[in-house]
mmCIF file of C-alpha atoms in Angstrom:
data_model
loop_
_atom_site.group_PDB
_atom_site.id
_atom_site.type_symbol
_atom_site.label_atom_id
_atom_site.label_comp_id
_atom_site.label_asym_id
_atom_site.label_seq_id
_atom_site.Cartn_x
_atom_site.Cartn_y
_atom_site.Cartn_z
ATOM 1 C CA UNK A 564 -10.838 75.492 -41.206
ATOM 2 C CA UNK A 565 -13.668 75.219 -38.947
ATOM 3 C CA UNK A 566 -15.005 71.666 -40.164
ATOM 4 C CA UNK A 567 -11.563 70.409 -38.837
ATOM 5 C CA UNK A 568 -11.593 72.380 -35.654
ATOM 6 C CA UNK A 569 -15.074 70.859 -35.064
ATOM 7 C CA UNK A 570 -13.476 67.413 -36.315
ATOM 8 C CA UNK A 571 -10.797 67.724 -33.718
ATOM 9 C CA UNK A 572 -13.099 68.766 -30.937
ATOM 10 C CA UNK A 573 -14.874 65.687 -31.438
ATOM 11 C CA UNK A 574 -11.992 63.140 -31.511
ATOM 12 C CA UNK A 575 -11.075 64.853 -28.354
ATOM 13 C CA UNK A 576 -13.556 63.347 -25.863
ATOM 14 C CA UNK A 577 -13.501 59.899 -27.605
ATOM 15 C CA UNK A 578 -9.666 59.775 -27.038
ATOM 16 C CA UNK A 579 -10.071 60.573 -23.736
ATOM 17 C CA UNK A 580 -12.433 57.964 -23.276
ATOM 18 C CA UNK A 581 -9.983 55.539 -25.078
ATOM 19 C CA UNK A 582 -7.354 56.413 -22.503
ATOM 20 C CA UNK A 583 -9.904 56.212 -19.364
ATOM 21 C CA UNK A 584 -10.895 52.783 -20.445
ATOM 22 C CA UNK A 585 -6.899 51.581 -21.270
ATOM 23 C CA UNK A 586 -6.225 53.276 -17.787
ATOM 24 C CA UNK A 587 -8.767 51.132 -16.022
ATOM 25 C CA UNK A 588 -7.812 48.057 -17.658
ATOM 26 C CA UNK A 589 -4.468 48.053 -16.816
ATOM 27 C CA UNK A 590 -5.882 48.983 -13.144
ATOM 28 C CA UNK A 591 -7.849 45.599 -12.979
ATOM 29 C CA UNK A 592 -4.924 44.175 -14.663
ATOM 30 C CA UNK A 593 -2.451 45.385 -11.878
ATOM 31 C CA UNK A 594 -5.494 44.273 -8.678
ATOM 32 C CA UNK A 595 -5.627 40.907 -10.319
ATOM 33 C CA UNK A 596 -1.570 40.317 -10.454
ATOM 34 C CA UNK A 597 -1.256 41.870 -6.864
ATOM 35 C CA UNK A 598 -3.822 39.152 -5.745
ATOM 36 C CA UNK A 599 -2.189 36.341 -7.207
ATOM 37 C CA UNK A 600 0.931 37.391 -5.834
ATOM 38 C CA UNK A 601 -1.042 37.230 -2.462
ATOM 39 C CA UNK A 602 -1.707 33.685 -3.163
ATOM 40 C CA UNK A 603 1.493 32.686 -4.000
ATOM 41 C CA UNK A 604 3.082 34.486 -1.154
ATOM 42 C CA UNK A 605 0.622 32.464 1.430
ATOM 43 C CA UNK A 606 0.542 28.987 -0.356
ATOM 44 C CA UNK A 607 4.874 29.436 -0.020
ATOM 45 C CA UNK A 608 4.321 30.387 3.243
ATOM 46 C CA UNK A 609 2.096 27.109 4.569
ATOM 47 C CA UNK A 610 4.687 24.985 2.433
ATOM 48 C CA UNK A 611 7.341 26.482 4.392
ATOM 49 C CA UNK A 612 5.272 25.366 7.857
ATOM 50 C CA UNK A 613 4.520 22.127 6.447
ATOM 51 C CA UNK A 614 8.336 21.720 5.881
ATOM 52 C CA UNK A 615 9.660 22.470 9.244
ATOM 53 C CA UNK A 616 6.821 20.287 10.734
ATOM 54 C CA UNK A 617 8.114 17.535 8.739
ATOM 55 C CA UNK A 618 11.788 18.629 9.876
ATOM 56 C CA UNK A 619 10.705 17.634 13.189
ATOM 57 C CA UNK A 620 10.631 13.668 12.675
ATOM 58 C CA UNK A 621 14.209 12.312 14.158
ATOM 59 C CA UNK A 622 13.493 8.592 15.446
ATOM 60 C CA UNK A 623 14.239 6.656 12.054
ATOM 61 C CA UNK A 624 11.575 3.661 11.553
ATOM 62 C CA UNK A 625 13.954 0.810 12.050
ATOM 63 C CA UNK A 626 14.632 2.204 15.545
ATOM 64 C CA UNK A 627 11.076 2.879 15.864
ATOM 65 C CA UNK A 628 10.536 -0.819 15.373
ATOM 66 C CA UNK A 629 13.528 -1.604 17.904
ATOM 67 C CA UNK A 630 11.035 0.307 20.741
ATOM 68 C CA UNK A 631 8.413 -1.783 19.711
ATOM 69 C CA UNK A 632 10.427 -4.844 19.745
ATOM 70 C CA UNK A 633 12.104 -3.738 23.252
ATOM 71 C CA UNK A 634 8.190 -3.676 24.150
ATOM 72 C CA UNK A 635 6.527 -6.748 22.389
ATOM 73 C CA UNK A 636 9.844 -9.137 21.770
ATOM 74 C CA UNK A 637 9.203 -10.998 18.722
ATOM 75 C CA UNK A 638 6.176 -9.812 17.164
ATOM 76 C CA UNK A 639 5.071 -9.634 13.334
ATOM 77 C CA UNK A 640 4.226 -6.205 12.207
ATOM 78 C CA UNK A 641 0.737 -5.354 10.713
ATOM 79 C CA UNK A 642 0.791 -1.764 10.300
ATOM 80 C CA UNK A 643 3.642 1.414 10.673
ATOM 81 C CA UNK A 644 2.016 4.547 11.104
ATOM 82 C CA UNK A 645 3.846 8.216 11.050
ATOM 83 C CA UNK A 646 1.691 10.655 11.771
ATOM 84 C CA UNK A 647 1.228 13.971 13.519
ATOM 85 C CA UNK A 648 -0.564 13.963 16.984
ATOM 86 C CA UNK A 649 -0.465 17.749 19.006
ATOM 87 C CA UNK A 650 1.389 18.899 16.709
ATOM 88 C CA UNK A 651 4.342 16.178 17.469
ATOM 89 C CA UNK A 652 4.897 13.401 14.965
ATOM 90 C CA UNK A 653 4.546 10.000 16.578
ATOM 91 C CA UNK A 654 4.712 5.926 15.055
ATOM 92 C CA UNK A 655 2.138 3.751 15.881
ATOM 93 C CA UNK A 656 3.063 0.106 15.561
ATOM 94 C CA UNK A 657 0.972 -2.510 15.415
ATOM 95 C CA UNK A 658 1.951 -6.262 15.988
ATOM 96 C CA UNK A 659 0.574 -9.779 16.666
ATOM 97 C CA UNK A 660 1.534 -13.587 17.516
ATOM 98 C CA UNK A 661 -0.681 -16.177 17.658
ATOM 99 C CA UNK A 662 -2.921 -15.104 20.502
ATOM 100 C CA UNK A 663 -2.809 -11.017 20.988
ATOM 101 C CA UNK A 664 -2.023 -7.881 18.904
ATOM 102 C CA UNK A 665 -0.183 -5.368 20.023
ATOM 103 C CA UNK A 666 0.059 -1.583 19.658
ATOM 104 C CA UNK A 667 2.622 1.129 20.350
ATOM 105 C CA UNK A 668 2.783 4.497 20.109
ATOM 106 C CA UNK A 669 6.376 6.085 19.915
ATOM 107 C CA UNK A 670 7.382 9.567 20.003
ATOM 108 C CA UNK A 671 9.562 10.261 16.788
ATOM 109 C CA UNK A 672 11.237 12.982 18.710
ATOM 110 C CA UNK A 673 13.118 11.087 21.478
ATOM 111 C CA UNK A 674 12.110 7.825 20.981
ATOM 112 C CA UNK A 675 9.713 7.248 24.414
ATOM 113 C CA UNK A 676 7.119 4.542 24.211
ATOM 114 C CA UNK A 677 3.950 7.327 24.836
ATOM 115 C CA UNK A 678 1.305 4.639 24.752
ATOM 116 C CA UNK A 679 1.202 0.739 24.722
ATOM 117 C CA UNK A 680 -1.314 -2.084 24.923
ATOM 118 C CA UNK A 681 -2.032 -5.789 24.333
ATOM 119 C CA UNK A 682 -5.524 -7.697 23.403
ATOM 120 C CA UNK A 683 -6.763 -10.796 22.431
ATOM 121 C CA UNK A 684 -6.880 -11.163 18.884
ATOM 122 C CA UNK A 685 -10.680 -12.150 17.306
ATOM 123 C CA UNK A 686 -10.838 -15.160 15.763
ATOM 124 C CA UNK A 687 -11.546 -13.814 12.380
ATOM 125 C CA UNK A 688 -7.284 -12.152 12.835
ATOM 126 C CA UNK A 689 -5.723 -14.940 13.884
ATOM 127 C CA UNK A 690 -4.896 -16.147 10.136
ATOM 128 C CA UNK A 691 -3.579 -12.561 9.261
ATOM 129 C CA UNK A 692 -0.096 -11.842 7.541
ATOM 130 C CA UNK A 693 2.386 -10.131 8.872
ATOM 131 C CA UNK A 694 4.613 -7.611 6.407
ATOM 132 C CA UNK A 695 7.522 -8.486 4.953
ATOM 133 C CA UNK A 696 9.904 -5.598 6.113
ATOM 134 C CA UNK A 697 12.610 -6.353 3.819
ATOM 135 C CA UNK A 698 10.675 -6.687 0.401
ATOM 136 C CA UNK A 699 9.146 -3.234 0.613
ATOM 137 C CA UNK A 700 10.337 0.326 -0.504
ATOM 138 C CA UNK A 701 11.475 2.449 2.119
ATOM 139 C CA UNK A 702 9.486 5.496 3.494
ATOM 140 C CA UNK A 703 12.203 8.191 2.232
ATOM 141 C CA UNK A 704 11.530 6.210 -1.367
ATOM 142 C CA UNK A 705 7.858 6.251 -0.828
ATOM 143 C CA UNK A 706 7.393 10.022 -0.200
ATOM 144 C CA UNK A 707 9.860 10.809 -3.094
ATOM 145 C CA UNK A 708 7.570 8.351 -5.653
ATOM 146 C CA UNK A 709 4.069 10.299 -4.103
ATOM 147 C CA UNK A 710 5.584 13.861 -4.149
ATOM 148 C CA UNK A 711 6.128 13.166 -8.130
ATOM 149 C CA UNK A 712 2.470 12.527 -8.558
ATOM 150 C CA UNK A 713 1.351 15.421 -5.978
ATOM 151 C CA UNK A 714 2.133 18.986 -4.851
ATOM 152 C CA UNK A 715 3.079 19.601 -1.623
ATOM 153 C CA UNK A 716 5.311 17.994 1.284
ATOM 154 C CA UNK A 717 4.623 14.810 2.618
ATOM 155 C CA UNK A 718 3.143 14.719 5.854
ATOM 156 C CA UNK A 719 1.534 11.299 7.332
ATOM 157 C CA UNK A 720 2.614 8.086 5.895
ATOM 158 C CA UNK A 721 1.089 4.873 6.691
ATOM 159 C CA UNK A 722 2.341 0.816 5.737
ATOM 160 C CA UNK A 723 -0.199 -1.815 5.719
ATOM 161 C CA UNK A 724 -0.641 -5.048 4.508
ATOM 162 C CA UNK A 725 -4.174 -5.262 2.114
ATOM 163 C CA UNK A 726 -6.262 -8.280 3.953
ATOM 164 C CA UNK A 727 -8.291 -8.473 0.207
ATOM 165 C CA UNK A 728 -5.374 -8.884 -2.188
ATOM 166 C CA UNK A 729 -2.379 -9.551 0.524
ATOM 167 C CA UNK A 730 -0.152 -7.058 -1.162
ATOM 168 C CA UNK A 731 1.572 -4.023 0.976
ATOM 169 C CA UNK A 732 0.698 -0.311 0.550
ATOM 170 C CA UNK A 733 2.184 2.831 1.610
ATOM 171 C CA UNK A 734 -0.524 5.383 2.017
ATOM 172 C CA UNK A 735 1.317 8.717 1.877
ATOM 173 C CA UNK A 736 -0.421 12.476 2.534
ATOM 174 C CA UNK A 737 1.064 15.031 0.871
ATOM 175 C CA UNK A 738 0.089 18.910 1.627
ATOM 176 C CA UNK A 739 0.616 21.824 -0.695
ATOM 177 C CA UNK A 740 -0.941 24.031 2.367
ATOM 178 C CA UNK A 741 -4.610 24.128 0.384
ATOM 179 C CA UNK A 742 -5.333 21.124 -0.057
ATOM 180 C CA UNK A 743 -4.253 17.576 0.701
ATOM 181 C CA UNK A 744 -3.719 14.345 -1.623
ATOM 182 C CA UNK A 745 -3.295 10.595 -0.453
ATOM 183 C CA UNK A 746 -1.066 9.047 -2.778
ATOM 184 C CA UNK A 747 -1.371 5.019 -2.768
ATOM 185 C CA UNK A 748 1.806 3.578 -3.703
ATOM 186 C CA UNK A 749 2.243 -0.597 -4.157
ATOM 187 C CA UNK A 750 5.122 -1.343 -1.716
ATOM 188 C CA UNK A 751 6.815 -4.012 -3.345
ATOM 189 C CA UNK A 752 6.327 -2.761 -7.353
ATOM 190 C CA UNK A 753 6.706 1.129 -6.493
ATOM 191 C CA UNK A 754 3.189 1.399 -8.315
ATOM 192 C CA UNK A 755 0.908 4.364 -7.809
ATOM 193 C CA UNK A 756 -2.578 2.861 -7.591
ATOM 194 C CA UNK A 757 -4.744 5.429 -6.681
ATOM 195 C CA UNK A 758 -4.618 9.383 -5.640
ATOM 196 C CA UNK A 759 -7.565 11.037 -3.402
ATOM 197 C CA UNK A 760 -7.877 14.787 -3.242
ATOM 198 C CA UNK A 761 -8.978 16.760 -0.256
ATOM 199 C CA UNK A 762 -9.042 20.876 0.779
ATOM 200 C CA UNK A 763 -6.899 21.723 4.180
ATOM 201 C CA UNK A 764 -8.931 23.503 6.546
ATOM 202 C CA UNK A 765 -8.553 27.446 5.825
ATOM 203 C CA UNK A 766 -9.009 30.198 7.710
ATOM 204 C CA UNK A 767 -10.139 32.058 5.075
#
């Protein structure tokens, strides 16, 4: 009788050690769930404010390139940039003809011309293409194609025509609120050719 008493004693302490340790595990268990709900809770959060920035953008690209043309009557186009500027999203459009390029900047809230100018081209430009508008994907199709290959929300988009291989690219950034990806899409073939990543700044 008092061999098991002594037995029982002793299994005491060890089960309460058993329990401490279970107790403290499911402690660290709980911290680290409660921190990755942080992060989830704050990544949703700058997806949200990368949305409604992207809500903001009401000047559709064709009537972008009416301003332009309303500016610079019957230019070719070189480049269509959408991008944010003080926290407003703006095109920049540049253009050429034989002797000058041309460059707009457009406010894709209300449509006012914010900026324009006029140079001479360099020699070295004045056997540049122009895009071909109607053979390329549109920018709703283009953020759709680089939003499948990244996470996040589109943000800055940007159509160019490559002076080394003459094709046209979309460049598209998309956000997740962390970090950032540029998704290169072929405009003509819908290809993704390349994707670049790169951390948001963080005020962490």
């Amino acid at each position: 009788m008092n061999k098991l008493t002594k037995l029982t004693a002793g299994a005491a302490p060890i089960g309460a050690l058993a329990i401490g340790t279970v107790a403290c595990s499911n402690d660290d268990h709980k911290s680290s769930k409660v921190e990755k709900s942080k992060k989830s809770t704050k990544k949703a959060v700058k997806q949200n404010e990368t949305k409604l920035k992207r809500a903001k953008i009401d000047l559709s690209q064709k009537d972008a390139l009416d301003k332009f043309d309303a500016k610079y009557p019957n230019k070719q186009i070189k480049s269509i940039d959408l991008k944010q500027e003080n926290g407003t999203y703006v095109y920049e459009i540049d253009g050429f003809d034989k002797t000058n390029e041309y460059t707009a900047t457009i406010d894709a809230d209300n449509g006012k011309v914010l900026h324009s100018h006029s140079e001479k081209l360099d020699v070295d430009d004045r056997h540049q293409k122009a895009l071909d508008l109607n053979s390329v994907i549109s920018r709703d199709e283009a953020t759709k194609i680089a939003e499948k290959h990244a996470d996040g929300v589109s943000k800055e988009w940007n159509l160019e025509l490559d002076e080394d291989d003459g094709k046209a690219y979309w460049d598209v950034e998309v956000s997740d609120g962390t970090k950032s990806t540029e998704v290169k899409i072929n405009a003509t073939n819908k290809d993704v050719v390349r994707t670049d990543h790169d951390h948001d700044n963080d005020d962490d």
